[in-house]
Tab-separated table of C-alpha atoms in Angstrom:
chain	number	residue	atom	x	y	z
A	1	MET	CA	126.281	129.829	-103.706
A	2	LYS	CA	128.619	129.725	-106.634
A	3	ARG	CA	128.407	132.223	-109.417
A	4	PRO	CA	126.671	131.089	-112.587
A	5	LEU	CA	129.016	129.758	-115.236
A	6	THR	CA	128.204	132.590	-117.613
A	7	GLU	CA	129.544	135.170	-115.193
A	8	LEU	CA	132.922	133.513	-114.857
A	9	GLY	CA	136.009	134.695	-116.666
A	10	PRO	CA	137.644	132.347	-119.171
A	11	ARG	CA	140.086	130.763	-116.689
A	12	ASP	CA	137.499	130.357	-113.949
A	13	PHE	CA	135.103	128.904	-116.480
A	14	GLU	CA	137.653	126.255	-117.398
A	15	HIS	CA	138.335	125.485	-113.761
A	16	ALA	CA	134.643	125.227	-112.967
A	17	LEU	CA	134.191	122.631	-115.713
A	18	LEU	CA	137.162	120.616	-114.564
A	19	ASP	CA	136.147	120.790	-110.902
A	20	ALA	CA	132.680	119.537	-111.761
A	21	ALA	CA	134.206	116.503	-113.440
A	22	ARG	CA	136.599	115.810	-110.571
A	23	SER	CA	133.713	115.676	-108.149
A	24	ASP	CA	131.567	113.624	-110.494
A	25	SER	CA	129.835	110.930	-108.484
A	26	THR	CA	127.300	109.874	-111.080
A	27	GLY	CA	127.301	106.407	-112.524
A	28	PRO	CA	125.940	103.115	-111.276
A	29	ARG	CA	126.600	101.948	-107.745
A	30	PRO	CA	129.597	99.627	-107.821
A	31	ASP	CA	127.797	96.846	-105.955
A	32	ALA	CA	124.908	96.969	-108.423
A	33	ALA	CA	127.360	96.894	-111.305
A	34	TRP	CA	129.147	93.963	-109.689
A	35	ALA	CA	125.876	92.091	-109.371
A	36	ARG	CA	125.274	92.622	-113.064
A	37	PHE	CA	128.768	91.467	-113.845
A	38	SER	CA	128.323	88.299	-111.784
A	39	VAL	CA	125.055	87.575	-113.525
A	40	ALA	CA	126.718	87.933	-116.890
A	41	ALA	CA	129.366	85.457	-115.777
A	42	ALA	CA	126.675	83.042	-114.648
A	43	SER	CA	124.832	83.548	-117.934
A	44	LEU	CA	127.900	82.511	-119.798
A	45	ASP	CA	127.923	79.342	-117.844
A	46	ARG	CA	124.234	78.791	-118.487
A	47	ALA	CA	124.696	79.396	-122.206
A	48	ALA	CA	127.528	76.895	-122.349
A	49	SER	CA	125.505	74.330	-120.442
A	50	LEU	CA	122.800	74.510	-123.112
A	51	ASP	CA	125.135	72.681	-125.409
A	52	PRO	CA	123.505	69.338	-126.273
A	53	ALA	CA	126.797	67.535	-125.792
A	54	GLU	CA	126.516	68.277	-122.125
A	55	SER	CA	122.802	68.111	-121.541
A	56	SER	CA	122.907	64.493	-120.398
A	57	ASN	CA	125.174	65.508	-117.575
A	58	THR	CA	123.728	68.696	-116.143
A	59	GLU	CA	124.489	67.667	-112.644
A	60	SER	CA	124.542	70.638	-110.382
A	61	PRO	CA	128.067	71.734	-109.517
A	62	ALA	CA	127.948	70.844	-105.894
A	63	GLY	CA	125.834	67.769	-106.292
A	64	THR	CA	122.894	69.575	-104.709
A	65	ALA	CA	120.314	68.637	-107.285
A	66	GLY	CA	118.089	71.488	-108.312
A	67	SER	CA	119.961	74.234	-106.531
A	68	LYS	CA	121.531	75.553	-109.700
A	69	PRO	CA	118.477	76.926	-111.483
A	70	THR	CA	117.171	78.630	-108.388
A	71	SER	CA	120.446	79.890	-107.054
A	72	GLN	CA	121.530	81.712	-110.175
A	73	PRO	CA	118.551	83.997	-110.567
A	74	SER	CA	118.947	84.883	-106.908
A	75	LEU	CA	122.183	86.657	-107.701
A	76	PRO	CA	120.839	89.805	-109.328
A	77	SER	CA	118.367	90.490	-106.578
A	78	LYS	CA	121.054	90.442	-103.919
A	79	PRO	CA	122.761	93.818	-103.766
A	80	THR	CA	121.160	95.603	-106.683
A	81	GLY	CA	118.987	98.078	-104.834
A	82	SER	CA	118.196	101.049	-107.009
A	83	GLY	CA	121.416	102.162	-108.639
A	84	GLY	CA	119.736	102.779	-111.946
A	85	ALA	CA	121.869	100.279	-113.814
A	86	PRO	CA	120.045	98.511	-116.629
A	87	THR	CA	120.650	95.165	-114.967
A	88	PRO	CA	118.031	92.834	-116.424
A	89	ALA	CA	118.681	93.649	-120.051
A	90	ALA	CA	122.298	92.621	-119.872
A	91	ALA	CA	121.966	88.966	-119.012
A	92	PRO	CA	120.016	87.725	-122.045
A	93	ALA	CA	122.198	89.639	-124.461
A	94	VAL	CA	125.303	88.172	-122.943
A	95	ALA	CA	123.775	84.731	-122.790
A	96	THR	CA	122.916	84.831	-126.476
A	97	LYS	CA	126.317	86.018	-127.427
A	98	LEU	CA	128.101	83.546	-125.262
A	99	LEU	CA	126.025	80.716	-126.587
A	100	ALA	CA	127.402	81.625	-129.969
A	101	LEU	CA	130.875	81.794	-128.501
A	102	ALA	CA	130.523	78.374	-126.990
A	103	ALA	CA	129.287	77.041	-130.304
A	104	VAL	CA	132.244	78.509	-132.154
A	105	ALA	CA	134.753	77.404	-129.582
A	106	GLY	CA	133.035	74.093	-130.075
A	107	LEU	CA	133.763	70.977	-128.175
A	108	GLY	CA	136.636	72.603	-126.350
A	109	ALA	CA	134.479	74.854	-124.252
A	110	ALA	CA	131.724	72.304	-123.853
A	111	ALA	CA	134.158	69.631	-122.810
A	112	ALA	CA	135.727	72.021	-120.366
A	113	THR	CA	132.404	72.729	-118.715
A	114	LEU	CA	131.578	69.072	-118.658
A	115	ALA	CA	134.870	68.141	-117.098
A	116	LEU	CA	134.610	70.918	-114.557
A	117	THR	CA	131.092	70.016	-113.612
A	118	THR	CA	131.978	66.400	-113.207
A	119	SER	CA	135.074	67.060	-111.213
A	120	VAL	CA	133.098	69.098	-108.694
A	121	GLY	CA	130.420	66.490	-108.494
A	122	ASN	CA	132.872	63.737	-107.796
A	123	SER	CA	134.953	65.831	-105.464
A	124	PRO	CA	137.755	63.420	-104.700
A	125	GLY	CA	138.405	63.798	-101.004
A	126	GLY	CA	141.680	65.443	-100.157
A	127	GLU	CA	142.851	65.366	-103.743
A	128	HIS	CA	144.026	68.712	-104.978
A	129	ALA	CA	141.490	69.908	-107.472
A	130	SER	CA	143.907	71.064	-110.125
A	131	ASN	CA	145.420	67.593	-110.157
A	132	SER	CA	142.103	65.908	-110.652
A	133	ALA	CA	141.169	68.388	-113.340
A	134	SER	CA	144.350	67.845	-115.268
A	135	ALA	CA	143.795	64.131	-115.032
A	136	SER	CA	140.383	64.353	-116.656
A	137	SER	CA	141.232	66.265	-119.797
A	138	PHE	CA	143.506	68.809	-121.308
A	139	GLU	CA	140.644	71.173	-122.002
A	140	SER	CA	139.499	71.246	-118.432
A	141	THR	CA	143.003	72.015	-117.267
A	142	ALA	CA	143.085	74.996	-119.546
A	143	ALA	CA	139.776	76.183	-118.186
A	144	SER	CA	140.170	75.601	-114.491
A	145	ALA	CA	143.764	76.623	-114.193
A	146	LEU	CA	143.619	79.744	-116.273
A	147	PRO	CA	143.207	82.326	-113.541
A	148	ASP	CA	145.713	80.540	-111.345
A	149	VAL	CA	148.331	79.756	-113.884
A	150	VAL	CA	151.610	81.599	-114.120
A	151	PRO	CA	151.220	84.265	-116.797
A	152	PRO	CA	153.171	83.994	-120.026
A	153	PRO	CA	156.537	85.777	-120.064
A	154	ALA	CA	155.033	88.711	-121.923
A	155	ALA	CA	152.886	89.486	-118.906
A	156	LEU	CA	151.263	92.847	-118.915
A	157	GLU	CA	153.471	95.392	-117.306
A	158	ARG	CA	151.972	97.981	-119.568
A	159	PRO	CA	148.951	97.072	-121.619
A	160	PRO	CA	149.232	97.545	-125.367
A	161	ILE	CA	147.388	100.590	-126.509
A	162	THR	CA	147.117	100.045	-130.196
A	163	GLY	CA	145.140	97.644	-132.210
A	164	ASN	CA	143.356	94.737	-130.789
A	165	ALA	CA	140.885	96.204	-128.360
A	166	ALA	CA	138.208	94.737	-130.569
A	167	SER	CA	139.453	91.194	-130.334
A	168	GLU	CA	140.210	91.610	-126.652
A	169	THR	CA	136.809	92.529	-125.458
A	170	THR	CA	133.619	90.674	-124.818
A	171	PRO	CA	131.091	93.271	-123.794
A	172	ALA	CA	127.500	93.003	-122.805
A	173	ARG	CA	126.045	94.218	-126.058
A	174	ALA	CA	122.613	94.581	-127.445
A	175	HIS	CA	121.351	92.103	-129.984
A	176	GLY	CA	122.111	92.722	-133.622
A	177	GLU	CA	125.621	94.004	-133.203
A	178	SER	CA	128.395	92.166	-134.858
A	179	LEU	CA	129.909	89.460	-132.756
A	180	ARG	CA	133.531	89.879	-131.835
A	181	LEU	CA	135.086	86.575	-131.011
A	182	PRO	CA	137.845	86.379	-128.455
A	183	PRO	CA	140.239	83.450	-128.603
A	184	SER	CA	139.012	80.248	-127.044
A	185	THR	CA	141.258	80.673	-124.023
A	186	ALA	CA	139.131	83.683	-123.202
A	187	VAL	CA	136.063	81.495	-123.304
A	188	ASN	CA	137.747	79.129	-120.912
A	189	ALA	CA	138.584	81.944	-118.534
A	190	HIS	CA	134.975	83.049	-118.620
A	191	LEU	CA	133.866	79.527	-117.900
A	192	SER	CA	136.228	79.337	-114.995
A	193	LEU	CA	134.876	82.550	-113.545
A	194	ALA	CA	131.343	81.339	-114.088
A	195	ASP	CA	132.225	78.130	-112.327
A	196	GLU	CA	133.568	80.059	-109.384
A	197	VAL	CA	130.425	82.132	-109.176
A	198	ARG	CA	128.308	79.015	-109.368
A	199	LEU	CA	130.199	77.238	-106.626
A	200	MET	CA	130.044	80.245	-104.349
A	201	ASP	CA	126.380	80.604	-105.072
A	202	ALA	CA	125.762	76.995	-104.110
A	203	ALA	CA	127.599	77.594	-100.834
A	204	ARG	CA	125.542	80.700	-100.152
A	205	GLN	CA	122.377	78.805	-100.979
A	206	ALA	CA	123.335	75.997	-98.609
A	207	LEU	CA	124.057	78.441	-95.826
A	208	SER	CA	120.825	80.353	-96.245
A	209	SER	CA	118.814	77.134	-96.109
A	210	GLY	CA	120.415	76.056	-92.855
A	211	GLY	CA	123.147	73.820	-94.244
A	212	ALA	CA	126.159	75.465	-92.658
A	213	ALA	CA	128.189	72.252	-92.718
A	214	ARG	CA	127.331	71.717	-96.366
A	215	ALA	CA	128.276	75.326	-97.058
A	216	ARG	CA	131.660	74.803	-95.432
A	217	THR	CA	132.282	71.740	-97.574
A	218	LEU	CA	131.549	73.819	-100.660
A	219	ILE	CA	133.743	76.610	-99.396
A	220	ALA	CA	136.607	74.173	-98.897
A	221	GLU	CA	135.958	72.874	-102.388
A	222	HIS	CA	136.093	76.397	-103.749
A	223	ARG	CA	139.363	77.063	-101.974
A	224	ARG	CA	140.919	73.895	-103.358
A	225	ARG	CA	139.848	74.568	-106.897
A	226	PHE	CA	140.384	78.315	-106.989
A	227	PRO	CA	143.221	79.055	-104.577
A	228	ARG	CA	143.710	82.375	-106.373
A	229	GLY	CA	140.169	82.792	-107.526
A	230	ALA	CA	138.363	85.998	-108.218
A	231	LEU	CA	135.951	85.556	-105.334
A	232	THR	CA	138.387	84.818	-102.547
A	233	THR	CA	137.073	87.623	-100.393
A	234	ASP	CA	133.461	86.556	-100.732
A	235	ILE	CA	134.368	82.989	-99.908
A	236	ALA	CA	136.321	84.060	-96.837
A	237	TYR	CA	133.353	86.083	-95.675
A	238	LEU	CA	130.948	83.245	-96.368
A	239	GLU	CA	133.061	80.901	-94.280
A	240	ILE	CA	132.872	83.318	-91.364
A	241	GLU	CA	129.094	83.415	-91.678
A	242	ALA	CA	129.015	79.624	-91.771
A	243	LEU	CA	131.139	79.384	-88.627
A	244	HIS	CA	128.826	81.856	-86.964
A	245	ALA	CA	125.833	79.758	-87.959
A	246	GLN	CA	127.506	76.699	-86.475
A	247	GLY	CA	128.408	78.526	-83.286
A	248	ARG	CA	132.112	77.752	-83.694
A	249	THR	CA	133.331	80.830	-81.906
A	250	VAL	CA	137.013	79.966	-81.679
A	251	GLU	CA	137.426	79.508	-85.409
A	252	LEU	CA	135.100	82.418	-86.026
A	253	ARG	CA	137.372	84.717	-84.046
A	254	ARG	CA	140.496	83.470	-85.753
A	255	LEU	CA	139.165	83.775	-89.288
A	256	GLY	CA	137.285	86.962	-88.499
A	257	ALA	CA	140.430	88.659	-87.243
A	258	ALA	CA	142.352	87.414	-90.260
A	259	PHE	CA	139.653	88.739	-92.563
A	260	LEU	CA	139.685	92.182	-90.968
A	261	ALA	CA	143.460	92.330	-91.034
A	262	ARG	CA	143.521	91.527	-94.688
A	263	TYR	CA	140.402	93.244	-95.969
A	264	PRO	CA	139.805	96.086	-93.526
A	265	ARG	CA	137.818	98.106	-96.025
A	266	ASP	CA	135.873	95.350	-97.675
A	267	THR	CA	132.128	95.813	-97.884
A	268	HIS	CA	131.728	92.804	-95.560
A	269	ALA	CA	134.152	94.144	-92.953
A	270	SER	CA	131.556	95.870	-90.797
A	271	ARG	CA	129.443	92.725	-90.677
A	272	VAL	CA	132.486	90.680	-89.668
A	273	ARG	CA	133.308	93.197	-86.954
A	274	HIS	CA	129.770	92.923	-85.714
A	275	LEU	CA	130.026	89.127	-85.562
A	276	LEU	CA	133.269	89.339	-83.641
A	277	GLU	CA	131.802	91.714	-81.097
A	278	GLN	CA	128.968	89.392	-80.239
B	1	MET	CA	147.916	112.539	-106.372
B	2	ARG	CA	147.577	108.911	-107.173
B	3	HIS	CA	150.634	106.876	-107.912
B	4	LEU	CA	150.410	103.892	-110.127
B	5	THR	CA	153.368	102.227	-108.569
B	6	GLN	CA	151.974	102.163	-105.065
B	7	GLN	CA	152.168	98.852	-103.321
B	8	SER	CA	148.915	97.205	-102.518
B	9	PRO	CA	148.283	97.133	-98.772
B	10	ARG	CA	147.061	93.599	-99.129
B	11	THR	CA	150.307	91.957	-100.084
B	12	ASP	CA	150.901	90.788	-96.529
B	13	ALA	CA	148.469	87.971	-96.972
B	14	LEU	CA	147.233	85.916	-94.090
B	15	SER	CA	147.019	82.377	-95.231
B	16	GLU	CA	143.755	81.686	-93.432
B	17	VAL	CA	141.884	83.893	-95.815
B	18	GLY	CA	143.317	82.508	-99.008
B	19	GLU	CA	146.619	82.114	-100.716
B	20	SER	CA	146.455	84.880	-103.233
B	21	SER	CA	148.541	87.980	-102.840
B	22	LYS	CA	146.611	89.610	-105.631
B	23	LEU	CA	143.430	91.520	-105.369
B	24	GLY	CA	140.415	89.388	-106.048
B	25	LEU	CA	138.287	90.368	-108.969
B	26	ARG	CA	135.480	91.542	-106.759
B	27	ASP	CA	137.792	93.808	-104.770
B	28	LEU	CA	139.227	95.147	-107.973
B	29	PHE	CA	135.768	95.746	-109.366
B	30	LEU	CA	134.365	97.491	-106.307
B	31	ALA	CA	137.458	99.602	-105.791
B	32	HIS	CA	137.830	100.820	-109.350
B	33	HIS	CA	134.466	100.617	-111.049
B	34	ALA	CA	133.438	104.186	-110.287
B	35	SER	CA	136.679	105.703	-111.529
B	36	VAL	CA	136.697	103.499	-114.625
B	37	TRP	CA	133.121	104.515	-115.410
B	38	ARG	CA	133.974	108.188	-114.979
B	39	LEU	CA	137.094	107.891	-117.076
B	40	LEU	CA	135.124	106.249	-119.886
B	41	ARG	CA	132.590	109.068	-119.818
B	42	ARG	CA	135.281	111.731	-119.978
B	43	LEU	CA	136.982	109.854	-122.796
B	44	GLY	CA	133.833	110.217	-124.841
B	45	VAL	CA	131.772	107.111	-124.170
B	46	PRO	CA	128.130	108.250	-124.214
B	47	MET	CA	126.078	107.852	-121.064
B	48	ALA	CA	123.979	105.123	-122.682
B	49	GLN	CA	127.050	102.989	-123.380
B	50	ALA	CA	129.078	103.771	-120.281
B	51	ASP	CA	127.714	100.927	-118.145
B	52	ASP	CA	128.413	98.333	-120.804
B	53	ALA	CA	131.817	99.778	-121.542
B	54	ALA	CA	132.775	99.614	-117.867
B	55	GLN	CA	131.671	95.983	-117.718
B	56	GLU	CA	133.772	95.350	-120.770
B	57	VAL	CA	136.842	96.748	-119.045
B	58	PHE	CA	136.346	94.338	-116.172
B	59	TRP	CA	135.712	91.398	-118.471
B	60	VAL	CA	139.184	91.991	-119.787
B	61	ALA	CA	140.482	92.361	-116.241
B	62	ALA	CA	138.803	89.081	-115.244
B	63	ARG	CA	140.643	87.254	-117.973
B	64	ARG	CA	143.946	88.916	-117.227
B	65	LEU	CA	143.683	88.864	-113.459
B	66	ALA	CA	146.755	86.679	-113.165
B	67	ASP	CA	148.729	89.154	-115.276
B	68	ILE	CA	147.968	92.188	-113.141
B	69	SER	CA	150.783	92.658	-110.700
B	70	PRO	CA	149.812	94.067	-107.312
B	71	GLY	CA	150.024	97.832	-107.319
B	72	SER	CA	149.549	98.158	-111.058
B	73	GLU	CA	145.792	97.594	-111.065
B	74	HIS	CA	145.090	101.224	-111.811
B	75	ALA	CA	147.498	101.377	-114.724
B	76	PHE	CA	146.107	98.164	-116.142
B	77	LEU	CA	142.484	99.283	-115.907
B	78	TYR	CA	143.272	102.697	-117.364
B	79	GLY	CA	145.043	101.082	-120.282
B	80	VAL	CA	142.060	98.843	-120.987
B	81	ALA	CA	139.571	101.684	-120.500
B	82	ILE	CA	141.415	103.853	-123.000
B	83	ARG	CA	141.232	101.108	-125.600
B	84	VAL	CA	137.581	100.414	-124.896
B	85	ALA	CA	136.778	104.119	-125.133
B	86	ALA	CA	138.611	104.365	-128.449
B	87	THR	CA	136.542	101.488	-129.797
B	88	GLU	CA	133.342	103.129	-128.598
B	89	ARG	CA	134.309	106.418	-130.178
B	90	ARG	CA	135.034	104.740	-133.501
B	91	ARG	CA	131.645	103.100	-133.301
B	92	GLY	CA	130.006	106.445	-132.571
B	93	LYS	CA	131.690	108.183	-135.475
B	94	HIS	CA	129.836	106.036	-137.979
B	95	SER	CA	126.573	107.588	-136.948
B	96	ALA	CA	127.585	111.105	-135.971
B	97	MET	CA	130.221	113.203	-137.676
B	98	LEU	CA	132.513	115.048	-135.353
B	99	TYR	CA	132.385	118.789	-135.576
B	100	ALA	CA	135.421	120.720	-136.571
B	101	ILE	CA	136.852	122.897	-133.845
B	102	ASP	CA	135.468	126.088	-135.334
B	103	GLN	CA	131.987	124.676	-135.679
B	104	VAL	CA	131.186	124.346	-132.030
B	105	PRO	CA	127.427	124.025	-131.730
B	106	GLU	CA	125.250	125.556	-129.092
B	107	PRO	CA	125.709	123.837	-125.732
B	108	ARG	CA	123.327	120.971	-125.228
B	109	CYS	CA	122.361	121.932	-121.725
B	110	ALA	CA	121.288	125.393	-122.684
B	111	GLU	CA	118.709	126.114	-120.053
B	112	ARG	CA	120.160	127.675	-116.975
B	113	ASP	CA	119.140	125.690	-113.955
B	114	PRO	CA	118.390	127.527	-110.756
B	115	GLU	CA	119.070	124.474	-108.621
B	116	GLN	CA	122.588	124.352	-107.277
B	117	GLN	CA	122.791	120.572	-107.485
B	118	LEU	CA	122.212	120.775	-111.206
B	119	ALA	CA	125.043	123.226	-111.679
B	120	GLY	CA	127.554	120.407	-111.495
B	121	LYS	CA	125.633	118.471	-114.076
B	122	GLN	CA	125.551	121.427	-116.383
B	123	ALA	CA	129.249	122.051	-115.930
B	124	ARG	CA	130.017	118.401	-116.688
B	125	GLU	CA	127.915	118.469	-119.806
B	126	LEU	CA	129.705	121.579	-120.949
B	127	LEU	CA	133.008	119.920	-120.173
B	128	ASP	CA	132.070	116.874	-122.223
B	129	GLU	CA	131.091	119.271	-124.987
B	130	VAL	CA	134.559	120.759	-124.882
B	131	LEU	CA	136.290	117.380	-124.651
B	132	ASP	CA	134.237	116.025	-127.529
B	133	HIS	CA	135.792	118.632	-129.778
B	134	MET	CA	139.360	117.832	-128.848
B	135	SER	CA	141.411	115.370	-130.843
B	136	ASP	CA	141.411	111.886	-129.320
B	137	ALA	CA	145.119	111.910	-128.524
B	138	ALA	CA	144.964	115.295	-126.833
B	139	ARG	CA	141.812	114.431	-124.972
B	140	THR	CA	143.249	111.242	-123.505
B	141	VAL	CA	146.380	112.920	-122.156
B	142	PHE	CA	144.401	115.890	-120.906
B	143	VAL	CA	141.858	113.769	-119.051
B	144	LEU	CA	144.496	111.552	-117.454
B	145	TYR	CA	146.512	114.546	-116.296
B	146	GLU	CA	143.879	117.091	-115.329
B	147	LEU	CA	141.047	114.873	-114.133
B	148	GLU	CA	142.674	111.627	-113.075
B	149	ALA	CA	145.650	113.459	-111.602
B	150	LEU	CA	148.216	111.088	-113.043
B	151	GLU	CA	151.842	112.155	-113.239
B	152	LEU	CA	153.444	112.487	-116.643
B	153	GLN	CA	155.545	109.359	-116.233
B	154	ASP	CA	152.472	107.371	-115.254
B	155	ILE	CA	150.640	108.576	-118.337
B	156	ALA	CA	153.667	107.652	-120.416
B	157	GLN	CA	153.500	104.172	-118.917
B	158	VAL	CA	149.776	103.740	-119.480
B	159	LEU	CA	149.966	104.984	-123.071
B	160	ASP	CA	153.313	103.331	-123.772
B	161	LEU	CA	154.737	106.583	-125.068
B	162	PRO	CA	157.950	108.461	-124.340
B	163	ARG	CA	157.570	110.995	-121.598
B	164	GLY	CA	158.558	113.827	-123.902
B	165	THR	CA	155.737	112.954	-126.269
B	166	VAL	CA	153.257	112.984	-123.434
B	167	SER	CA	154.576	116.311	-122.245
B	168	SER	CA	154.274	118.028	-125.619
B	169	ARG	CA	150.904	116.416	-126.212
B	170	LEU	CA	149.701	117.810	-122.916
B	171	ARG	CA	150.800	121.315	-123.871
B	172	ARG	CA	148.909	121.091	-127.146
B	173	ALA	CA	145.936	119.602	-125.345
B	174	ARG	CA	145.765	122.504	-122.908
B	175	ASP	CA	145.805	124.982	-125.775
B	176	GLU	CA	143.093	123.057	-127.535
B	177	PHE	CA	141.040	122.891	-124.371
B	178	SER	CA	141.309	126.622	-123.735
B	179	GLN	CA	140.337	127.510	-127.283
B	180	ILE	CA	137.308	125.275	-127.326
B	181	ALA	CA	136.253	126.222	-123.796
B	182	ALA	CA	136.330	129.874	-124.844
B	183	ARG	CA	133.974	129.136	-127.734
B	184	VAL	CA	131.640	127.131	-125.573
B	185	ARG	CA	131.613	129.900	-122.984
B	186	ALA	CA	130.868	132.509	-125.641
B	187	ALA	CA	128.043	130.369	-127.010
B	188	LEU	CA	126.622	129.976	-123.522
B	189	GLN	CA	126.731	133.732	-122.938
B	190	ARG	CA	125.025	134.417	-126.253
B	191	GLN	CA	122.300	132.057	-125.192
B	192	GLU	CA	121.941	133.721	-121.839
B	193	GLY	CA	121.691	137.115	-123.465
B	194	SER	CA	118.985	136.206	-125.925
């Protein structure tokens, strides 16, 4: 039993305060926060797809008609648990804001989404996705290649401290606050992330409804389009689950071992280990 | 001690699992969200805004993922978090005036809690009380050094300041911290006594 703070001398009092902060474990669970983040990314995509210019072509990303509306709401319920994070409130606020962003960024963003959606739907066999994207339009290249592209020479070794935090950030804010508009490249990056989430979600959906082969096609598609995507780990894990579902033990072992070697402390690692031990 | 220049263990990529030698966004998020959230709180982002502010940090990271070189994830996220926290503080100042150092109010968490598990909470609230009365520049250096255990040169890198500046700022920050902590402690004892 520690002594009450009031009985501590000045130095011990200071140390007690600092120690309490060092052992601070409050805050939302990271997986719940990640779920919220993913939902916000998907909301962005949804907001952009509300654009009338695109509405005639709302083909679902993977060509699985109807899977998009159901698969996206399934995201928040996945790992949320308790966590205490104000998850549901975030999505609409972000959606509203991003709708405005898409409107301001105008045809650029809408065209990018359109081109991306179409390019997934068509899925030219064997063709490298970034090639097909760049063939369809300049805007889509900007959007799909952004996370993969070589950074500009002034790449961030040390982030700038002063100034433009306001223009840099696109938070999940409540309604009524002033809108801070990032440059349109930022919108494209968001769209690209949203597209990744959507494609992965379609693969997950396919797998959970018994379509392991379909899931693997989508996974391959994801890998072609986002070779350095943000969700590489999730996709690798999903592929292992799909192989397990198909009973392809040889490939399962190979990919499973590779996964564990590369992501030994990933949240999926214990599940992968379990699959390998079977 | 954490070192910002540490190499990521994942650079030896196996091609079966993807081509990237960089951390995926999800990995980055799960690995650093808790420390980013905590840092934002200690830098003065109120509890009610901390979740959103942390998301904001990772929105920036999502867009700049290609720019983050392996091993510098921590430095990058800290840099963004500091800017986000500064924005949040500016926002907060419109509604609530900051107190001058010699006008430290009574501690918010006045009631003494018999439960041991609440002692940490009380101590953290008192700490935030103290930090809230430090100047922003001093607070940032102090938090990075004392709570995040960064070395001076790492702080200099994150803040883009000369090391000497960081060093003198830290000395001032410690003085400030001690002065304010003494006042908060005295206020707490007065409360206990009455």
